[in-house]
Structures are given as structure tokens and as C-alpha cells.
Short mmCIF file of C-alpha atoms in Angstrom, two decimals:
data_model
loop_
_atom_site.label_atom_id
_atom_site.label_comp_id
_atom_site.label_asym_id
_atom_site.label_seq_id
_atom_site.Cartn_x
_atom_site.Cartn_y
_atom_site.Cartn_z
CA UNK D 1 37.02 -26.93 4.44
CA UNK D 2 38.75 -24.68 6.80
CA UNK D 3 41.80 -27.02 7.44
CA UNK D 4 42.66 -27.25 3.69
CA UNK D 5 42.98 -23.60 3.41
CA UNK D 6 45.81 -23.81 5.98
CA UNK D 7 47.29 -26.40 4.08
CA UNK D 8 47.15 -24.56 0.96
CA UNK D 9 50.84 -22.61 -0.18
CA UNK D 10 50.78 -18.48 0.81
CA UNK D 11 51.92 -18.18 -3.00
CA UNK D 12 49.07 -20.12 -4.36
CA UNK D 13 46.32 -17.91 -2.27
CA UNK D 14 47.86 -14.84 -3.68
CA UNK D 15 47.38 -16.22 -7.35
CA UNK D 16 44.18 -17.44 -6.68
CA UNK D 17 43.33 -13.92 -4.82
CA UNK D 18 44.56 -11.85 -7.43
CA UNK D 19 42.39 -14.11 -10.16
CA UNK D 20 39.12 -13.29 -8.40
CA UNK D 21 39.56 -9.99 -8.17
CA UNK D 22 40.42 -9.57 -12.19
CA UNK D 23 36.94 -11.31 -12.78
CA UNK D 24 34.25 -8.23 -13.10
CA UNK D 25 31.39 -9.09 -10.71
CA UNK D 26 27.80 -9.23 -13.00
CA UNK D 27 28.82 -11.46 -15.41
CA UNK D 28 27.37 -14.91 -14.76
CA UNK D 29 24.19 -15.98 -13.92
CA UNK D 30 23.29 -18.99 -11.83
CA UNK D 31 20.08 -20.67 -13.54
CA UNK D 32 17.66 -21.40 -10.04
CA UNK D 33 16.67 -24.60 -11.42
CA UNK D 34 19.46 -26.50 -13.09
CA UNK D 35 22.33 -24.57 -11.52
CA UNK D 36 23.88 -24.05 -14.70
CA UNK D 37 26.35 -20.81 -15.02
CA UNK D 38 25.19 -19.06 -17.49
CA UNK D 39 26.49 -15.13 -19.10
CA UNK D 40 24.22 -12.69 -18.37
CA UNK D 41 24.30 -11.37 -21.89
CA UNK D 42 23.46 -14.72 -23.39
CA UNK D 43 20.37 -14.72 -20.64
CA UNK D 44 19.60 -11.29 -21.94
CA UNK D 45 19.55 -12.19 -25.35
CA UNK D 46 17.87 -15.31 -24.52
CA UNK D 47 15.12 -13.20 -23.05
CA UNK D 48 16.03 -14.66 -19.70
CA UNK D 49 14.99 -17.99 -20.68
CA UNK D 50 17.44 -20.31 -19.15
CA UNK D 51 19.13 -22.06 -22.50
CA UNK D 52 19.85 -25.54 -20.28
CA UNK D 53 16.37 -25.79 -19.24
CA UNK D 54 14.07 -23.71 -20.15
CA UNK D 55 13.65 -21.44 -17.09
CA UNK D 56 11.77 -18.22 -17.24
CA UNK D 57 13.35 -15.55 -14.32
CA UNK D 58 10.90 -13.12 -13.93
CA UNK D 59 11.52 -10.00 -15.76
CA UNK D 60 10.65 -6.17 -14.88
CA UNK D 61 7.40 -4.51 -16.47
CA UNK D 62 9.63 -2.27 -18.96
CA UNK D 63 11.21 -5.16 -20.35
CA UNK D 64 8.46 -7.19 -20.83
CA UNK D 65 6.74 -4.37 -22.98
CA UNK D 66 9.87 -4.19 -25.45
CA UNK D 67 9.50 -7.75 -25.84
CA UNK D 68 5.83 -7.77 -26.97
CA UNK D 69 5.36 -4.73 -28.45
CA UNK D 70 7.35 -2.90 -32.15
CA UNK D 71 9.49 -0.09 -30.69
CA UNK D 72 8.12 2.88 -32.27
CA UNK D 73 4.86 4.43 -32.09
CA UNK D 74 4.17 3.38 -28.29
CA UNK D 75 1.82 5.75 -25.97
CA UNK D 76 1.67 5.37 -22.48
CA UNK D 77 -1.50 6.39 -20.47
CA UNK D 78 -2.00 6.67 -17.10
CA UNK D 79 1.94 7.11 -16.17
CA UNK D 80 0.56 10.23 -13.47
CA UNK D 81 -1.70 8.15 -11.12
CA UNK D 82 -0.45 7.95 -7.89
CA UNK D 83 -1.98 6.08 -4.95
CA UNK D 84 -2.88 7.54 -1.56
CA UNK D 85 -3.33 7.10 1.34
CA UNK D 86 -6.77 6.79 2.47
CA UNK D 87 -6.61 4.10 5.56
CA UNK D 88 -2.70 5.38 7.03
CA UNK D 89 -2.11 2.18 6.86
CA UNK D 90 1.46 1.48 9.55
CA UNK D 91 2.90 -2.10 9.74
CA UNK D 92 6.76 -2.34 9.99
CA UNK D 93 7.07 1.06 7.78
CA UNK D 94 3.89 3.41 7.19
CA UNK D 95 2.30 2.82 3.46
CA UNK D 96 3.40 6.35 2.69
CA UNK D 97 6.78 6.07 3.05
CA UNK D 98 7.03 2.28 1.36
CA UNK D 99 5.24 3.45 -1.14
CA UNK D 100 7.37 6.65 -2.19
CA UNK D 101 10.93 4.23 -1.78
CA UNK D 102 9.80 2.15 -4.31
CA UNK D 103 8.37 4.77 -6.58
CA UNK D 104 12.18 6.50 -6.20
CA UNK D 105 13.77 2.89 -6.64
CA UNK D 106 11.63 1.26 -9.62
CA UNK D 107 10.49 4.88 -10.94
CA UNK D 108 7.21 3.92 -11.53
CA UNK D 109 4.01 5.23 -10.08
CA UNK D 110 2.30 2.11 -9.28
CA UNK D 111 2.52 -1.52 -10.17
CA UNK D 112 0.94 -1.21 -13.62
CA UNK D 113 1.96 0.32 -16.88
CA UNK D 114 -0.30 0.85 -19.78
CA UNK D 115 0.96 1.09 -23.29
CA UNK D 116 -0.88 1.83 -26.61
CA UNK D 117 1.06 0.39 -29.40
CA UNK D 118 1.37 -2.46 -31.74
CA UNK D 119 2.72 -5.79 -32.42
CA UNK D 120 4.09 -6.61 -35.60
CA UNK D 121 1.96 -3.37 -36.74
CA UNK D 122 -1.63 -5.02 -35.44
CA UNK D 123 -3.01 -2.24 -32.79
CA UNK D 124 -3.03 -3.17 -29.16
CA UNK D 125 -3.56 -1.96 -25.91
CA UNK D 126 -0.90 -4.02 -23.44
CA UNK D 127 -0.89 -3.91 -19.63
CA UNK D 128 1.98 -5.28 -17.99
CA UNK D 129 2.02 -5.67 -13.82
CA UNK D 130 5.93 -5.00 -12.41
CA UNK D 131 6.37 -7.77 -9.82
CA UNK D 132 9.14 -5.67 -7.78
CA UNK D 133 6.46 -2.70 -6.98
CA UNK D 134 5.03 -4.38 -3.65
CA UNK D 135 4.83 -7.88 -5.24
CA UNK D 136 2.91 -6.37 -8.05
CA UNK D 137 0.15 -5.96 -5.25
CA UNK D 138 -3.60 -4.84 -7.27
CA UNK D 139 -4.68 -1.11 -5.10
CA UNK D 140 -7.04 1.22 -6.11
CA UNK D 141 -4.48 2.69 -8.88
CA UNK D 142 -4.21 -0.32 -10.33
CA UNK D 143 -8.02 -1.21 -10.64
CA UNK D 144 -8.02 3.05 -12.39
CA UNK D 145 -5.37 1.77 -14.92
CA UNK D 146 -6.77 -1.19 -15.85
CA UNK D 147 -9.98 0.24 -16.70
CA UNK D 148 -7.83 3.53 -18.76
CA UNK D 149 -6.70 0.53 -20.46
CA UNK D 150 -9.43 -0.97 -21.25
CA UNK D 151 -11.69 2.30 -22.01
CA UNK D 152 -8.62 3.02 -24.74
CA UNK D 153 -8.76 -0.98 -26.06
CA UNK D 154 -12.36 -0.11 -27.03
CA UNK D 155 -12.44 3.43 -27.97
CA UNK D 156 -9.35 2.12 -30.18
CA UNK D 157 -11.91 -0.76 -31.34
CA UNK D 158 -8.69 -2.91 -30.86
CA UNK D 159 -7.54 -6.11 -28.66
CA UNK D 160 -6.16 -5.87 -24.94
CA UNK D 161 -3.32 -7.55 -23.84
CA UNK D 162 -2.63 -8.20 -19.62
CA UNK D 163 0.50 -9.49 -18.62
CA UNK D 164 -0.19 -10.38 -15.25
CA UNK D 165 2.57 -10.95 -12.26
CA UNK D 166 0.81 -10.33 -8.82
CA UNK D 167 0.57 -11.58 -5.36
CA UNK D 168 -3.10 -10.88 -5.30
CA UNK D 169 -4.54 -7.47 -3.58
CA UNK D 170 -2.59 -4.89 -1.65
CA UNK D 171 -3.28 -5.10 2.07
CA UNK D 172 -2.55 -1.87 2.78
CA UNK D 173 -5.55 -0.13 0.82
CA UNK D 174 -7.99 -2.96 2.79
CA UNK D 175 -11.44 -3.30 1.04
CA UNK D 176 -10.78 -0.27 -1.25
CA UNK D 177 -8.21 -3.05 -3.05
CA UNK D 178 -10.78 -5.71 -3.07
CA UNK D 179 -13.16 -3.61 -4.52
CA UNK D 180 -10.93 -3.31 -7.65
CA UNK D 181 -11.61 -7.42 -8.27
CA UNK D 182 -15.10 -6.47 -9.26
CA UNK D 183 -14.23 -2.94 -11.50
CA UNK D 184 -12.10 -4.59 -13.36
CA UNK D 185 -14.60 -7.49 -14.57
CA UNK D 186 -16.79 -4.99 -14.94
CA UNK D 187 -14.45 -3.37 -17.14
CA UNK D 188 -14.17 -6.65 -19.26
CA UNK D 189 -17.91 -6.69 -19.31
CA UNK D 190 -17.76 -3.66 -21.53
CA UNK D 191 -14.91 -4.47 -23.89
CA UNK D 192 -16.87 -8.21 -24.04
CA UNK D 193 -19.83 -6.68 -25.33
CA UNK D 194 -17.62 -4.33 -27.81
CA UNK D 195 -16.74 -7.48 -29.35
CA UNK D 196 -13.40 -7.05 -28.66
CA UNK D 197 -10.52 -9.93 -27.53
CA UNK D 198 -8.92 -9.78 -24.31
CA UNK D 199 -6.13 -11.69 -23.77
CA UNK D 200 -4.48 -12.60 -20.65
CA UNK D 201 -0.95 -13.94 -20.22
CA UNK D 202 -0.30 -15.83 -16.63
CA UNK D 203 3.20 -15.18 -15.31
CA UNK D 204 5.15 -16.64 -12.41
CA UNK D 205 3.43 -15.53 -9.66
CA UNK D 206 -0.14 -14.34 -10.24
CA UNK D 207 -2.41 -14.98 -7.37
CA UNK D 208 -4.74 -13.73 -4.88
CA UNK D 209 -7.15 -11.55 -5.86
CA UNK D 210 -5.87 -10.81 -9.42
CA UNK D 211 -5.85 -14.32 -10.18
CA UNK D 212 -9.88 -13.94 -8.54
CA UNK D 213 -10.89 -11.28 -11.17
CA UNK D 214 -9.43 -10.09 -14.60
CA UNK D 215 -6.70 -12.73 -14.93
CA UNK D 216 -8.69 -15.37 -15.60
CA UNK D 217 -11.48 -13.86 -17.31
CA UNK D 218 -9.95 -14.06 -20.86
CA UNK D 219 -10.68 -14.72 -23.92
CA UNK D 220 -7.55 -16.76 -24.49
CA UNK D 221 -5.79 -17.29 -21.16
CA UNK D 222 -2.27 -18.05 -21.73
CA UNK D 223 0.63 -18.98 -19.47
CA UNK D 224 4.41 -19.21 -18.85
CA UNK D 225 5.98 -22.34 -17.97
CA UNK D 226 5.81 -23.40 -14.93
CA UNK D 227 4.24 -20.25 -13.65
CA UNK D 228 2.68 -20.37 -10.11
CA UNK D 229 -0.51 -19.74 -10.47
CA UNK D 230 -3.84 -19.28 -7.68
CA UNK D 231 -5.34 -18.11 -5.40
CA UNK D 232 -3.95 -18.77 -2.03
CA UNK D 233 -0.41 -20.47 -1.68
CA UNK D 234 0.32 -24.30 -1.44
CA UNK D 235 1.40 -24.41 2.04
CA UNK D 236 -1.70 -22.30 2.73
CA UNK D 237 -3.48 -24.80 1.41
CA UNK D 238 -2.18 -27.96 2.53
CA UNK D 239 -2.01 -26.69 6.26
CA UNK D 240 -5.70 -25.71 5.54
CA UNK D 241 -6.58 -29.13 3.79
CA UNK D 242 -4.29 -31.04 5.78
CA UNK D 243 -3.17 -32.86 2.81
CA UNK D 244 -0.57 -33.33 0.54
CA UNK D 245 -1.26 -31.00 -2.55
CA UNK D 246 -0.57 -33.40 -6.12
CA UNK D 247 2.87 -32.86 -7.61
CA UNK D 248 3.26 -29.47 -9.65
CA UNK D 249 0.06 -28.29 -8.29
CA UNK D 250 -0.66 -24.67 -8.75
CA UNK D 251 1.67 -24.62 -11.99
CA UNK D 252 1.16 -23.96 -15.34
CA UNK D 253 0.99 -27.84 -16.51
CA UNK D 254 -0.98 -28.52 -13.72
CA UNK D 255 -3.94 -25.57 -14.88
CA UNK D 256 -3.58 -26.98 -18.80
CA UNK D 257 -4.19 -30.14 -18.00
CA UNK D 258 -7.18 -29.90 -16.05
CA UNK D 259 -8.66 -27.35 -18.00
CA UNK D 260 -7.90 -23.57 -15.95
CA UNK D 261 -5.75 -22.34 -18.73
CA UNK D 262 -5.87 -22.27 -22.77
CA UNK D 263 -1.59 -22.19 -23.82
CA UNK D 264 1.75 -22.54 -22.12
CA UNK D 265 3.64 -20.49 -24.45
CA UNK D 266 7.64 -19.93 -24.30
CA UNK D 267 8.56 -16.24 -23.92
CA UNK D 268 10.38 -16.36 -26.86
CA UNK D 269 7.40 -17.95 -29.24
CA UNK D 270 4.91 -14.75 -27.19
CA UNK D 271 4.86 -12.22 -30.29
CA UNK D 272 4.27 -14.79 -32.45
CA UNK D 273 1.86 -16.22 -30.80
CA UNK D 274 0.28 -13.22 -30.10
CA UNK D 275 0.15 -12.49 -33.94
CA UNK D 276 -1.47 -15.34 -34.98
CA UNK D 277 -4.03 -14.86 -31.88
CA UNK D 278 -5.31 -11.57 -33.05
CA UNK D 279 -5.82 -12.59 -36.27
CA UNK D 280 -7.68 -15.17 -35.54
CA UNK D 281 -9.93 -13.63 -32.87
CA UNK D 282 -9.87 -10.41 -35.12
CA UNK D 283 -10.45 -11.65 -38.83
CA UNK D 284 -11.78 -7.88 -39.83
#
């Protein structure tokens, strides 16, 4: 459309020029799926739920929490862990220095957080993954947090809550990360035979090994709407196969239907649903 900027009047393209520049930059939001503008603060309110359609965008860790869990009273454990080193792993960038960028960028430790507090005043324990730490990758930290959390859910005789977003393990930590798919079902083991619920929520994406271990091992295994959701992707698989995969495949309606999943809740129905979970599973 070149030619019909030449075309176009010098005072017009000042007008125009000097209209974009009064518009502050942040304010809309362009809904991935429907393309629908929408304000960020009506997405924020909305608990970035598209309103159009009914699109979840992926939220960070620390948001998540103050959507799940009552504001006050909240204890975090673990917060000190860091990860190491043990392989010097090098790709592109060494492991040491990607991971202390995004420790300084996200200021978090590691890709997990761990939170004791409560939900419409029931006790919980609630462990939510953040996505933008290495794609929410599960290392040996990770695996240690899970099981804090887990130790505290029974020691609290209370339910845990995993909100997992993951691309599966983290590469650079080799088998040490794949050796956290096994401590954490152990850990489950333990709060199993405690008698005590745990509860995993499925966000979009949770795969490799994390979808392998913990994340499908609970009680009640609830999901997002169309979450992705496996183990390895669906061009992986279809190059592998050498077929084409069934529409929606690897999503959340996909899993309900044929039986991998429990729920699809709405992030705005969660707490609620979450409420009336507990109390079910936990009549005492």
C-alpha cells in the first residue's frame, strides 16, 4: 500500500501522525484467537480471559497465586533454593549465566513457587510453575520444592494444589532432571497414603516429563481450556507417526473426552471450584 501513501495529502499525514503519537502504547490487547482489541485493564480484570471468546493467555506464577489463594495469611517456603550447576552445561549461552538473567529478570529462584495459605479460609498448600523461567522447565530445584510442598501439605494434614505450566524436563541438568519424574511420585505416594487430596490443574502448555510424573497423578486432574497438553509435541508426533494427528488433539477437550482428564474449568469459576472440591474430598 506504498503508492497510496504518496497519494495521501502532507496535511492529512501530519494529523494522522500527531494522533498516534497521543495514543499511550500498552493499552490494547490483541486477543490471539479471535483478533478482537481488547483494553488491557478489562483483560486484567477479566483475569486474562479473552471476553469475545473465551481465551486464556497464560499468566505469570505470582498472579496465578493471587487468583487462587485469600490475600492474607500466605507463607512461602522454599523461596532460597537455587539450582547449580553440576554438568556445566554450554549450548548457545552457558546454564550459569541463563540461569542468573532470568533469576535478575523474573526475580525468582527457579521455576516453582510454593505457598502455604488458604482459599476461601480452607488450608492449602498451592504450587504454581512460572512458564517464563526456562519454559517452566522441571530441574533438580524443582523436584526439592515439590516435595517441601508436599512434606508441608501433610505435616499441615491439608490438601495440595499444582498448577502446572511446563515444557517437560530441563535439558540442561540431563538425567539429574529426569530423576525428579520419579521423586515427585514418590512424593505423592506419601501424601496418598496420608489420606490427603492432591489436586492438579493442567495449564496451556504442560508436557514432557511433568506431564510423565506428578501432573497427571491426581486425585482430581483438572484443566484449562484448550490447554496443550502431553508428552511430546504434535508435529513430533505426526513426523514420528507419519500421520495426521485428529483435530484438537493434545487439547483439553480432546483429554476429557477420551478419558485423560477429570474438569475443564474456566479461570474465573477455579476458586470456586476449588472450594467445592475440598469439601468434597475433605468432608472432616
Amino acid at each position: 500500500m506504498s503508492w497510496l501513501k504518496n497519494v495521501i495529502p502532507p496535511k492529512i499525514k501530519r494529523i494522522v501522525g500527531r494522533v498516534k503519537k497521543n495514543i499511550p502504547e500498552g493499552i490494547w490487547h490483541k486477543c490471539p484467537t479471535c483478533q478482537i482489541a481488547l483494553y488491557k485493564s478489562d483483560l486484567e480484570k477479566n483475569m486474562e480471559v479473552c471476553s469475545n471468546c473465551g481465551f486464556h493467555n497464560r499468566v505469570s506464577a505470582r498472579l496465578r497465586v493471587s487468583m487462587i489463594l485469600d490475600t492474607p495469611n500466605q507463607i512461602e517456603h522454599g523461596s532460597k533454593i537455587k539450582p547449580t550447576d553440576p554438568l556445566k552445561f554450554k549450548d548457545t549461552k552457558s546454564y550459569k549465566d541463563r540461569l542468573s538473567s532470568t533469576q535478575k529478570k523474573l526475580n525468582e529462584n527457579d521455576a516453582l513457587i510454593i505457598i502455604e495459605g488458604r482459599i476461601e479460609s480452607i488450608p492449602v498448600v498451592l504450587g504454581v510453575f512460572e512458564f517464563n523461567f526456562m519454559g517452566g522447565s522441571m530441574g533438580s530445584v524443582v523436584g526439592e520444592k515439590f516435595v517441601l510442598a508436599v512434606n508441608t501439605a501433610i505435616k499441615n494434614k491439608c490438601p495440595f494444589i499444582c498448577v502446572a505450566s511446563s515444557g517437560g524436563a530441563r535439558m540442561q541438568e540431563g538425567l539429574i532432571s529426569l530423576m525428579q519424574m520419579a521423586k515427585t511420585s514418590a512424593a505423592l505416594t506419601k501424601l496418598s497414603a496420608s489420606k490427603l487430596p492432591f489436586i492438579s490443574i493442567l495449564t496451556d502448555p504442560t508436557m514432557g516429563g511433568v506431564s510423565a510424573s506428578f501432573a497427571m497423578l491426581g486425585d482430581i486432574i483438572i484443566a484449562e481450556p484448550k490447554a496443550l497438553i502431553g508428552f511430546a509435541g504434535p508435529r513430533v508426533i505426526e513426523s514420528t507417526v507419519r500421520e495426521k494427528l485428529p483435530e484438537g488433539f493434545q487439547r483439553s477437550e480432546f483429554l476429557l473426552e477420551h478419558g485423560a482428564i477429570d474438569l475443564i474449568v474456566d479461570r474465573r469459576q477455579m476458586r470456586k471450584s476449588l472450594v467445592a472440591l475440598i469439601t468434597y474430598l475433605t468432608p472432616n
